[in-house]
Short mmCIF file of N, CA and C in Angstrom, two decimals:
data_model
loop_
_atom_site.label_atom_id
_atom_site.label_comp_id
_atom_site.label_asym_id
_atom_site.label_seq_id
_atom_site.Cartn_x
_atom_site.Cartn_y
_atom_site.Cartn_z
N UNK A 1 10.97 14.31 8.22
CA UNK A 1 9.87 14.65 7.54
C UNK A 1 9.69 14.64 6.19
N UNK A 2 8.78 14.21 5.27
CA UNK A 2 8.91 13.97 3.92
C UNK A 2 9.12 15.26 3.15
N UNK A 3 9.24 14.87 1.95
CA UNK A 3 9.72 16.05 1.30
C UNK A 3 8.44 16.63 0.63
N UNK A 4 7.48 15.96 0.72
CA UNK A 4 6.12 16.17 -0.14
C UNK A 4 5.20 17.04 0.91
N UNK A 5 5.10 16.50 2.37
CA UNK A 5 4.08 17.04 2.99
C UNK A 5 4.72 18.13 4.04
N UNK A 6 3.78 18.90 4.60
CA UNK A 6 4.58 19.90 5.56
C UNK A 6 4.47 19.52 6.75
N UNK A 7 3.53 18.71 7.27
CA UNK A 7 3.61 17.84 8.29
C UNK A 7 4.10 16.42 8.15
N UNK A 8 4.73 15.70 9.14
CA UNK A 8 5.26 14.31 9.20
C UNK A 8 4.15 13.24 8.85
N UNK A 9 4.06 12.58 7.84
CA UNK A 9 3.17 11.82 7.68
C UNK A 9 3.14 10.20 7.97
N UNK A 10 2.29 9.88 8.64
CA UNK A 10 1.83 8.49 9.35
C UNK A 10 1.17 7.58 8.53
N UNK A 11 1.73 6.36 8.25
CA UNK A 11 0.74 5.24 7.49
C UNK A 11 -0.04 4.47 9.06
N UNK A 12 -1.43 4.41 8.85
CA UNK A 12 -1.81 3.67 9.65
C UNK A 12 -2.10 2.56 9.38
N UNK A 13 -1.75 1.55 9.29
CA UNK A 13 -2.12 -0.19 8.89
C UNK A 13 -3.15 -1.01 9.84
N UNK A 14 -4.37 -1.00 9.25
CA UNK A 14 -5.58 -1.55 9.93
C UNK A 14 -5.96 -2.84 9.53
N UNK A 15 -5.98 -3.68 10.65
CA UNK A 15 -6.09 -5.31 10.33
C UNK A 15 -7.73 -5.46 10.89
N UNK A 16 -7.63 -6.88 10.36
CA UNK A 16 -9.37 -7.35 10.49
C UNK A 16 -9.41 -7.76 12.38
N UNK A 17 -9.94 -6.54 12.91
CA UNK A 17 -10.27 -7.09 14.49
C UNK A 17 -11.26 -6.10 14.89
N UNK A 18 -12.33 -6.50 15.56
CA UNK A 18 -13.52 -5.91 16.15
C UNK A 18 -13.09 -4.49 16.22
N UNK A 19 -12.18 -4.22 17.23
CA UNK A 19 -11.55 -2.73 17.57
C UNK A 19 -11.33 -1.85 16.44
N UNK A 20 -11.27 -2.14 15.14
CA UNK A 20 -10.74 -1.52 13.97
C UNK A 20 -11.79 -0.51 13.87
N UNK A 21 -13.31 -0.75 14.32
CA UNK A 21 -14.27 0.22 14.14
C UNK A 21 -13.66 1.53 14.69
N UNK A 22 -13.15 1.65 15.84
CA UNK A 22 -12.91 2.91 16.10
C UNK A 22 -11.36 3.67 15.75
N UNK A 23 -11.02 2.74 14.70
CA UNK A 23 -9.47 3.64 14.09
C UNK A 23 -9.46 5.33 14.02
N UNK A 24 -10.52 5.83 13.89
CA UNK A 24 -10.74 7.04 13.93
C UNK A 24 -10.01 7.88 15.01
N UNK A 25 -10.24 6.98 16.45
CA UNK A 25 -9.67 7.77 17.18
C UNK A 25 -8.06 7.74 17.28
N UNK A 26 -7.57 6.96 16.59
CA UNK A 26 -5.90 7.11 16.48
C UNK A 26 -5.76 8.12 15.44
N UNK A 27 -6.69 8.11 14.47
CA UNK A 27 -6.10 9.14 13.54
C UNK A 27 -6.67 10.49 13.71
N UNK A 28 -7.71 10.62 14.83
CA UNK A 28 -7.94 11.89 15.37
C UNK A 28 -6.47 12.22 16.46
N UNK A 29 -6.39 11.59 17.21
CA UNK A 29 -5.04 11.75 18.15
C UNK A 29 -3.85 11.97 17.20
N UNK A 30 -3.57 11.36 16.15
CA UNK A 30 -2.15 11.69 15.17
C UNK A 30 -2.66 13.03 14.74
N UNK A 31 -3.66 13.34 14.15
CA UNK A 31 -3.72 14.90 13.67
C UNK A 31 -3.69 15.88 14.77
N UNK A 32 -4.30 15.35 16.09
CA UNK A 32 -4.15 16.59 17.36
C UNK A 32 -2.47 16.76 17.30
N UNK A 33 -1.59 15.75 17.23
CA UNK A 33 -0.04 16.02 17.06
C UNK A 33 0.49 16.12 15.85
N UNK A 34 -0.23 16.85 15.24
CA UNK A 34 0.25 17.38 13.61
C UNK A 34 0.61 16.32 12.85
N UNK A 35 0.10 15.18 12.83
CA UNK A 35 0.61 14.18 11.80
C UNK A 35 -0.53 14.29 10.49
N UNK A 36 -0.09 14.23 9.46
CA UNK A 36 -0.98 13.87 8.07
C UNK A 36 -1.20 12.24 8.21
N UNK A 37 -2.19 11.78 7.88
CA UNK A 37 -2.54 10.43 7.93
C UNK A 37 -3.04 9.73 6.82
N UNK A 38 -2.41 8.56 6.42
CA UNK A 38 -3.22 8.01 5.45
C UNK A 38 -3.39 6.42 5.98
N UNK A 39 -4.40 5.96 5.60
CA UNK A 39 -4.87 4.60 5.88
C UNK A 39 -4.36 3.29 5.09
N UNK A 40 -4.13 2.33 5.45
CA UNK A 40 -3.57 1.15 4.34
C UNK A 40 -4.13 -0.09 5.27
N UNK A 41 -5.07 -0.56 4.94
CA UNK A 41 -5.96 -1.92 5.41
C UNK A 41 -5.80 -3.16 4.82
N UNK A 42 -5.55 -4.27 5.56
CA UNK A 42 -5.43 -5.20 5.08
C UNK A 42 -6.76 -5.67 4.56
N UNK A 43 -6.76 -6.67 3.31
CA UNK A 43 -8.39 -6.72 2.53
C UNK A 43 -9.28 -7.24 3.77
N UNK A 44 -8.94 -8.03 4.64
CA UNK A 44 -10.44 -8.30 5.37
C UNK A 44 -10.41 -7.35 6.39
N UNK A 45 -9.63 -6.05 6.69
CA UNK A 45 -9.65 -5.27 7.61
C UNK A 45 -10.80 -4.14 7.16
N UNK A 46 -10.79 -4.23 5.81
CA UNK A 46 -11.48 -3.08 5.04
C UNK A 46 -13.06 -3.15 5.68
N UNK A 47 -13.53 -4.27 5.91
CA UNK A 47 -14.66 -4.61 6.45
C UNK A 47 -15.06 -4.02 7.93
N UNK A 48 -13.84 -3.83 8.34
CA UNK A 48 -14.05 -3.81 9.78
C UNK A 48 -14.10 -2.12 10.43
N UNK A 49 -14.27 -0.99 9.35
CA UNK A 49 -14.50 0.11 9.94
C UNK A 49 -15.34 0.98 8.75
N UNK A 50 -15.58 1.93 9.32
CA UNK A 50 -16.38 2.88 8.41
C UNK A 50 -15.40 3.46 7.22
N UNK A 51 -15.32 3.05 6.28
CA UNK A 51 -14.03 3.30 5.25
C UNK A 51 -14.65 4.78 4.52
N UNK A 52 -15.87 5.33 4.45
CA UNK A 52 -15.97 6.61 3.81
C UNK A 52 -16.02 7.48 4.84
N UNK A 53 -16.22 7.53 6.24
CA UNK A 53 -15.72 7.89 7.19
C UNK A 53 -14.49 8.29 7.52
N UNK A 54 -13.52 7.35 7.23
CA UNK A 54 -12.02 7.47 7.59
C UNK A 54 -11.48 8.33 6.26
N UNK A 55 -12.14 7.98 5.10
CA UNK A 55 -11.41 8.83 4.03
C UNK A 55 -11.61 10.10 4.08
N UNK A 56 -13.33 10.56 4.66
CA UNK A 56 -13.48 12.22 4.75
C UNK A 56 -12.57 12.79 6.09
N UNK A 57 -12.06 11.94 6.99
CA UNK A 57 -11.37 12.22 8.26
C UNK A 57 -9.92 12.51 7.42
N UNK A 58 -9.34 11.61 6.74
CA UNK A 58 -7.90 12.01 6.35
C UNK A 58 -7.90 12.71 5.23
N UNK A 59 -9.18 12.92 4.46
CA UNK A 59 -8.81 13.49 3.05
C UNK A 59 -7.88 12.62 2.31
N UNK A 60 -8.18 11.54 2.44
CA UNK A 60 -7.29 10.61 1.29
C UNK A 60 -7.93 9.21 1.39
N UNK A 61 -7.67 8.69 0.18
CA UNK A 61 -8.29 7.18 -0.31
C UNK A 61 -7.59 6.44 0.51
N UNK A 62 -8.47 5.24 1.14
CA UNK A 62 -7.89 4.40 2.09
C UNK A 62 -7.27 3.35 0.91
N UNK A 63 -5.91 2.76 1.05
CA UNK A 63 -5.43 1.86 0.48
C UNK A 63 -5.38 0.49 0.80
N UNK A 64 -5.62 -0.60 0.09
CA UNK A 64 -5.73 -2.01 0.41
C UNK A 64 -5.22 -2.80 -0.62
N UNK A 65 -4.97 -2.21 -1.92
CA UNK A 65 -4.92 -3.19 -2.99
C UNK A 65 -3.29 -2.30 -3.78
N UNK A 66 -2.46 -2.78 -4.03
CA UNK A 66 -1.26 -2.53 -5.13
C UNK A 66 -2.27 -1.62 -6.20
N UNK A 67 -0.95 -0.63 -6.03
CA UNK A 67 -1.73 0.34 -7.54
C UNK A 67 -0.91 0.11 -8.71
N UNK A 68 -1.68 0.12 -9.91
CA UNK A 68 -0.96 -0.23 -11.28
C UNK A 68 0.14 0.52 -11.47
N UNK A 69 1.07 -0.11 -12.27
CA UNK A 69 2.21 0.36 -12.82
C UNK A 69 1.95 1.85 -13.62
N UNK A 70 2.63 2.74 -13.35
CA UNK A 70 2.12 4.20 -13.86
C UNK A 70 1.24 5.30 -12.97
N UNK A 71 0.29 4.53 -12.06
CA UNK A 71 -0.36 5.28 -11.12
C UNK A 71 0.20 5.95 -10.14
N UNK A 72 -0.22 6.93 -9.97
CA UNK A 72 0.55 8.04 -9.03
C UNK A 72 0.39 7.24 -7.53
N UNK A 73 1.41 7.81 -7.09
CA UNK A 73 1.33 7.02 -5.39
C UNK A 73 0.59 7.97 -4.48
N UNK A 74 -0.38 7.47 -3.91
CA UNK A 74 -1.68 8.38 -3.29
C UNK A 74 -1.30 9.08 -1.78
N UNK A 75 -0.05 8.36 -1.51
CA UNK A 75 0.46 8.93 -0.31
C UNK A 75 1.96 9.43 -0.27
N UNK A 76 2.61 10.08 0.26
CA UNK A 76 3.90 10.65 0.27
C UNK A 76 4.35 9.30 1.07
N UNK A 77 5.85 9.35 0.91
CA UNK A 77 6.68 8.20 2.02
C UNK A 77 6.29 8.63 3.46
N UNK A 78 6.08 7.57 3.94
CA UNK A 78 5.80 7.52 5.58
C UNK A 78 7.13 8.11 6.45
N UNK A 79 6.73 8.93 7.23
CA UNK A 79 7.76 9.34 8.27
C UNK A 79 7.61 7.89 9.52
N UNK A 80 6.43 7.57 9.66
CA UNK A 80 6.23 6.84 10.72
C UNK A 80 5.12 5.55 10.12
N UNK A 81 4.98 4.44 11.05
CA UNK A 81 3.83 3.77 10.59
C UNK A 81 3.30 3.00 12.14
N UNK A 82 2.13 3.27 12.02
CA UNK A 82 1.28 2.71 13.27
C UNK A 82 0.55 1.28 12.84
N UNK A 83 0.47 0.30 13.74
CA UNK A 83 -0.07 -0.81 12.87
C UNK A 83 -0.91 -0.96 14.03
N UNK A 84 -2.46 -0.69 13.81
CA UNK A 84 -3.38 -0.69 15.04
C UNK A 84 -4.63 -0.97 14.58
N UNK A 85 -5.52 -2.13 14.78
CA UNK A 85 -5.03 -3.36 15.46
C UNK A 85 -4.19 -4.08 14.78
N UNK A 86 -3.07 -4.88 14.99
CA UNK A 86 -2.26 -5.81 14.80
C UNK A 86 -3.02 -7.29 15.08
N UNK A 87 -2.98 -8.13 13.93
CA UNK A 87 -3.60 -9.08 14.42
C UNK A 87 -2.61 -10.45 14.48
N UNK A 88 -2.82 -11.56 15.00
CA UNK A 88 -1.95 -12.51 14.81
C UNK A 88 -1.49 -12.86 13.70
N UNK A 89 -2.28 -12.98 12.56
CA UNK A 89 -2.18 -13.53 11.31
C UNK A 89 -0.99 -12.50 10.81
N UNK A 90 -1.24 -11.15 10.72
CA UNK A 90 -0.37 -10.14 10.18
C UNK A 90 1.09 -9.81 10.93
N UNK A 91 1.05 -10.24 12.16
CA UNK A 91 2.29 -10.14 12.78
C UNK A 91 3.33 -11.49 12.30
N UNK A 92 2.42 -12.61 12.24
CA UNK A 92 3.18 -13.80 12.05
C UNK A 92 3.97 -13.58 10.38
N UNK A 93 2.85 -13.17 9.44
CA UNK A 93 3.40 -13.20 8.19
C UNK A 93 4.49 -12.13 7.90
N UNK A 94 4.25 -11.13 8.71
CA UNK A 94 5.43 -9.70 8.72
C UNK A 94 6.68 -10.43 8.86
N UNK A 95 6.65 -11.07 9.95
CA UNK A 95 7.91 -11.59 10.72
C UNK A 95 8.60 -12.33 9.98
N UNK A 96 7.78 -13.30 9.17
CA UNK A 96 8.21 -14.15 7.99
C UNK A 96 8.53 -13.67 6.80
N UNK A 97 8.49 -12.22 6.68
CA UNK A 97 8.88 -11.66 5.13
C UNK A 97 7.74 -11.65 4.07
N UNK A 98 6.71 -12.10 4.72
CA UNK A 98 5.71 -12.38 3.67
C UNK A 98 5.12 -11.12 3.19
N UNK A 99 5.04 -10.85 1.95
CA UNK A 99 4.45 -9.69 1.56
C UNK A 99 3.09 -9.87 0.49
N UNK A 100 2.23 -10.68 0.77
CA UNK A 100 1.25 -10.72 -0.17
C UNK A 100 0.01 -10.02 -0.39
N UNK A 101 0.07 -8.80 0.59
CA UNK A 101 -0.98 -7.96 0.61
C UNK A 101 -0.13 -6.32 0.74
N UNK A 102 -0.82 -5.45 0.30
CA UNK A 102 -0.07 -4.25 0.12
C UNK A 102 0.51 -3.84 1.82
N UNK A 103 -0.66 -3.99 2.71
CA UNK A 103 -0.05 -3.56 4.31
C UNK A 103 1.23 -4.47 4.61
N UNK A 104 1.24 -5.84 4.29
CA UNK A 104 2.42 -6.61 4.72
C UNK A 104 3.60 -6.17 3.59
N UNK A 105 3.58 -5.75 2.28
CA UNK A 105 4.72 -5.25 1.65
C UNK A 105 4.93 -3.88 2.28
N UNK A 106 3.83 -3.04 2.49
CA UNK A 106 4.31 -1.75 3.03
C UNK A 106 5.40 -1.91 4.68
N UNK A 107 4.80 -2.44 5.26
CA UNK A 107 5.53 -3.11 6.50
C UNK A 107 7.18 -3.67 6.26
N UNK A 108 6.96 -4.52 5.56
CA UNK A 108 8.48 -4.97 4.98
C UNK A 108 9.29 -4.11 4.60
N UNK A 109 8.77 -3.07 3.31
CA UNK A 109 9.52 -2.14 3.06
C UNK A 109 9.57 -0.90 3.92
N UNK A 110 9.05 -0.73 5.08
CA UNK A 110 9.26 0.25 5.99
C UNK A 110 10.25 -0.04 6.62
N UNK A 111 10.70 -1.52 7.13
CA UNK A 111 11.54 -1.83 7.94
C UNK A 111 12.82 -1.57 7.09
N UNK A 112 12.86 -1.82 5.73
CA UNK A 112 14.17 -1.53 5.09
C UNK A 112 14.58 -0.29 4.76
N UNK A 113 13.42 0.84 4.81
CA UNK A 113 13.79 2.19 4.82
C UNK A 113 14.06 2.94 6.29
N UNK A 114 13.95 2.08 6.99
CA UNK A 114 14.64 2.55 8.71
C UNK A 114 13.20 3.32 9.00
N UNK A 115 11.88 3.35 8.58
CA UNK A 115 10.82 3.88 9.09
C UNK A 115 10.58 3.64 10.40
N UNK A 116 10.34 4.49 11.36
CA UNK A 116 9.65 3.89 12.95
C UNK A 116 8.53 3.17 12.76
N UNK A 117 8.39 2.41 13.50
CA UNK A 117 7.13 1.23 13.31
C UNK A 117 6.63 0.96 14.81
N UNK A 118 5.35 1.21 15.07
CA UNK A 118 4.72 1.14 16.32
C UNK A 118 3.68 -0.03 15.92
N UNK A 119 3.34 -0.88 16.98
CA UNK A 119 2.24 -2.00 17.02
C UNK A 119 1.71 -2.36 18.14
N UNK A 120 0.30 -2.13 18.12
CA UNK A 120 -0.83 -2.25 18.73
C UNK A 120 -1.29 -3.77 18.72
N UNK A 121 -0.76 -4.78 19.14
CA UNK A 121 -1.64 -6.28 19.04
C UNK A 121 -2.59 -6.19 19.40
N UNK A 122 -3.55 -6.72 18.91
CA UNK A 122 -5.05 -7.18 19.28
C UNK A 122 -4.93 -8.79 18.97
N UNK A 123 -4.73 -9.93 20.12
CA UNK A 123 -4.45 -10.72 19.80
C UNK A 123 -4.93 -11.77 21.09
N UNK A 124 -5.98 -12.70 20.91
CA UNK A 124 -6.31 -13.21 21.84
C UNK A 124 -5.33 -14.04 22.77
N UNK A 125 -5.81 -14.29 24.05
CA UNK A 125 -4.75 -14.99 25.06
C UNK A 125 -4.18 -16.42 24.29
N UNK A 126 -5.41 -17.36 23.76
CA UNK A 126 -4.95 -18.50 23.13
C UNK A 126 -4.23 -18.46 21.98
N UNK A 127 -4.11 -17.45 21.33
CA UNK A 127 -3.41 -17.12 19.78
C UNK A 127 -2.19 -16.79 20.32
N UNK A 128 -1.81 -15.77 21.36
CA UNK A 128 -0.72 -15.45 21.93
C UNK A 128 0.36 -16.31 22.49
N UNK A 129 -0.42 -17.61 23.17
CA UNK A 129 0.51 -18.56 23.38
C UNK A 129 0.98 -19.46 22.55
N UNK A 130 0.51 -19.59 21.24
CA UNK A 130 1.22 -20.22 20.40
C UNK A 130 2.73 -19.69 20.25
N UNK A 131 3.66 -20.96 19.76
CA UNK A 131 5.05 -20.43 19.97
C UNK A 131 5.32 -19.65 18.56
N UNK A 132 4.54 -19.53 17.31
CA UNK A 132 4.74 -18.86 16.17
C UNK A 132 4.43 -17.43 16.57
N UNK A 133 3.75 -17.18 17.30
CA UNK A 133 3.32 -15.55 17.73
C UNK A 133 4.56 -15.11 18.53
N UNK A 134 4.71 -15.82 19.58
CA UNK A 134 5.91 -15.44 20.36
C UNK A 134 7.03 -15.38 19.53
N UNK A 135 7.78 -16.17 18.83
CA UNK A 135 8.39 -16.10 17.96
C UNK A 135 8.48 -14.63 17.00
N UNK A 136 7.52 -14.60 16.44
CA UNK A 136 7.28 -13.45 15.35
C UNK A 136 7.64 -12.17 16.23
N UNK A 137 7.06 -11.95 17.53
CA UNK A 137 7.10 -10.59 18.22
C UNK A 137 8.74 -10.75 18.56
N UNK A 138 9.53 -11.64 18.94
CA UNK A 138 10.68 -11.40 19.54
C UNK A 138 11.49 -11.40 17.97
N UNK A 139 11.13 -11.43 16.97
CA UNK A 139 11.94 -11.14 15.75
C UNK A 139 11.52 -9.89 15.55
N UNK A 140 10.76 -9.35 15.28
CA UNK A 140 10.05 -8.00 14.94
C UNK A 140 10.65 -6.98 15.83
N UNK A 141 10.67 -7.40 17.67
CA UNK A 141 11.25 -6.40 18.43
C UNK A 141 12.83 -6.34 17.91
N UNK A 142 13.53 -7.50 17.75
CA UNK A 142 14.80 -7.50 17.29
C UNK A 142 14.94 -6.69 16.23
N UNK A 143 14.08 -6.15 15.32
CA UNK A 143 14.33 -5.48 13.98
C UNK A 143 14.15 -3.87 14.38
N UNK A 144 13.81 -3.55 15.44
CA UNK A 144 13.38 -2.48 16.24
C UNK A 144 12.02 -2.09 16.03
N UNK A 145 11.28 -2.92 15.76
CA UNK A 145 9.66 -2.61 15.98
C UNK A 145 9.36 -2.71 17.37
N UNK A 146 8.64 -1.32 17.41
CA UNK A 146 8.05 -1.15 19.15
C UNK A 146 6.51 -1.79 19.24
N UNK A 147 6.50 -2.48 20.35
CA UNK A 147 5.31 -3.12 20.67
C UNK A 147 4.74 -2.50 21.51
N UNK A 148 3.43 -2.15 21.89
CA UNK A 148 2.83 -1.69 23.08
C UNK A 148 2.17 -3.33 23.65
N UNK A 149 1.24 -3.12 24.75
CA UNK A 149 0.94 -3.91 25.69
C UNK A 149 -0.31 -4.20 24.54
N UNK A 150 -0.26 -6.29 24.47
CA UNK A 150 -1.53 -6.96 23.88
C UNK A 150 -2.70 -6.52 24.44
N UNK A 151 -3.59 -6.28 23.39
CA UNK A 151 -4.99 -6.14 24.02
C UNK A 151 -5.52 -7.44 23.35
N UNK A 152 -6.23 -8.17 24.56
CA UNK A 152 -6.88 -9.76 24.21
C UNK A 152 -8.33 -9.30 23.95
N UNK A 153 -8.97 -8.54 24.17
CA UNK A 153 -10.55 -8.53 23.78
C UNK A 153 -11.27 -9.02 24.82
N UNK A 154 -10.63 -9.57 25.87
CA UNK A 154 -11.17 -10.53 26.80
C UNK A 154 -11.83 -9.48 27.78
N UNK A 155 -12.99 -9.89 28.29
CA UNK A 155 -13.54 -8.85 29.35
C UNK A 155 -12.89 -9.40 30.75
N UNK A 156 -12.82 -8.16 31.57
CA UNK A 156 -12.07 -8.33 32.69
C UNK A 156 -12.82 -8.81 33.98
N UNK A 157 -12.48 -8.89 34.96
CA UNK A 157 -13.18 -9.57 36.09
C UNK A 157 -14.55 -9.12 36.23
N UNK A 158 -14.71 -7.75 36.11
CA UNK A 158 -15.63 -6.72 36.01
C UNK A 158 -17.01 -7.20 34.92
N UNK A 159 -16.59 -8.01 33.87
CA UNK A 159 -17.03 -8.31 32.90
C UNK A 159 -17.36 -7.53 31.73
N UNK A 160 -16.33 -6.07 31.88
CA UNK A 160 -16.26 -5.38 30.72
C UNK A 160 -14.98 -5.53 30.26
N UNK A 161 -15.06 -4.88 28.98
CA UNK A 161 -13.70 -4.97 27.89
C UNK A 161 -13.20 -3.47 28.17
N UNK A 162 -12.01 -3.51 28.31
CA UNK A 162 -10.99 -2.25 28.39
C UNK A 162 -10.96 -1.75 26.95
N UNK A 163 -10.85 -0.46 26.80
CA UNK A 163 -10.89 0.26 25.59
C UNK A 163 -9.47 0.05 25.14
N UNK A 164 -9.48 -0.07 23.75
CA UNK A 164 -8.17 -0.22 22.90
C UNK A 164 -7.14 1.20 23.28
N UNK A 165 -6.04 0.76 23.54
CA UNK A 165 -5.29 2.02 23.66
C UNK A 165 -4.54 2.75 22.52
N UNK A 166 -5.78 3.29 21.61
CA UNK A 166 -5.02 3.84 20.57
C UNK A 166 -3.85 4.78 20.38
N UNK A 167 -3.84 5.85 21.55
CA UNK A 167 -3.12 6.76 21.55
C UNK A 167 -1.47 5.97 21.96
N UNK A 168 -1.74 4.90 22.39
CA UNK A 168 -0.46 4.17 22.86
C UNK A 168 0.65 4.13 21.43
N UNK A 169 0.01 3.81 20.54
CA UNK A 169 0.75 3.78 19.17
C UNK A 169 1.60 5.10 18.94
N UNK A 170 1.01 6.41 19.24
CA UNK A 170 1.99 7.65 18.88
C UNK A 170 2.94 7.72 20.19
N UNK A 171 2.51 7.08 21.15
CA UNK A 171 3.64 7.36 22.39
C UNK A 171 4.62 6.21 21.98
N UNK A 172 4.66 5.31 21.45
CA UNK A 172 5.97 4.66 21.01
C UNK A 172 6.64 5.28 20.11
N UNK A 173 5.97 5.95 19.20
CA UNK A 173 6.94 6.73 17.80
C UNK A 173 7.33 7.48 18.39
N UNK A 174 6.95 8.35 19.33
CA UNK A 174 7.47 9.59 20.17
C UNK A 174 8.97 9.19 20.88
N UNK A 175 8.54 7.98 21.51
CA UNK A 175 9.95 7.39 22.32
C UNK A 175 10.98 7.12 21.69
N UNK A 176 10.90 6.81 20.11
CA UNK A 176 11.93 6.43 19.44
C UNK A 176 13.20 7.93 19.14
N UNK A 177 12.20 9.03 19.01
CA UNK A 177 13.03 9.98 18.67
C UNK A 177 14.01 10.60 19.54
#
């Protein structure tokens, strides 16, 4: 647990996928499990959920850009990170060690600090078949990153889409303990 927070602190990294509109479900589940939560969105991900509502729910600003030198840190250090939804682009850039956004920089740094990381990928079947994606998932798993089942967003045989498994991120983090 961090020195600054009474409860463990969870970073929720949100990428640009339609299911991100429901990220409040993950925040609620985390808060019910006694986590404090801070949200970091990819620049594109910011437009996929209700930012003012999420800020009200967490009581903290959403981070998407680097802070200026000398600015205070708006979040304590993370005790864990959940990436949900994680997109094709984010998974591939992260596995390559690219830190061109705050979200990616945070993920790369979290690995180096041995912070537990859980990922709920939201990647279509077509993109998941790309060799770069498969290699990226393998590399991240080799680094100790825990992956939930991939959510394709495709309708099932009944024509309905399954609900995104928000709580699975917390289960993955609990299984590391």
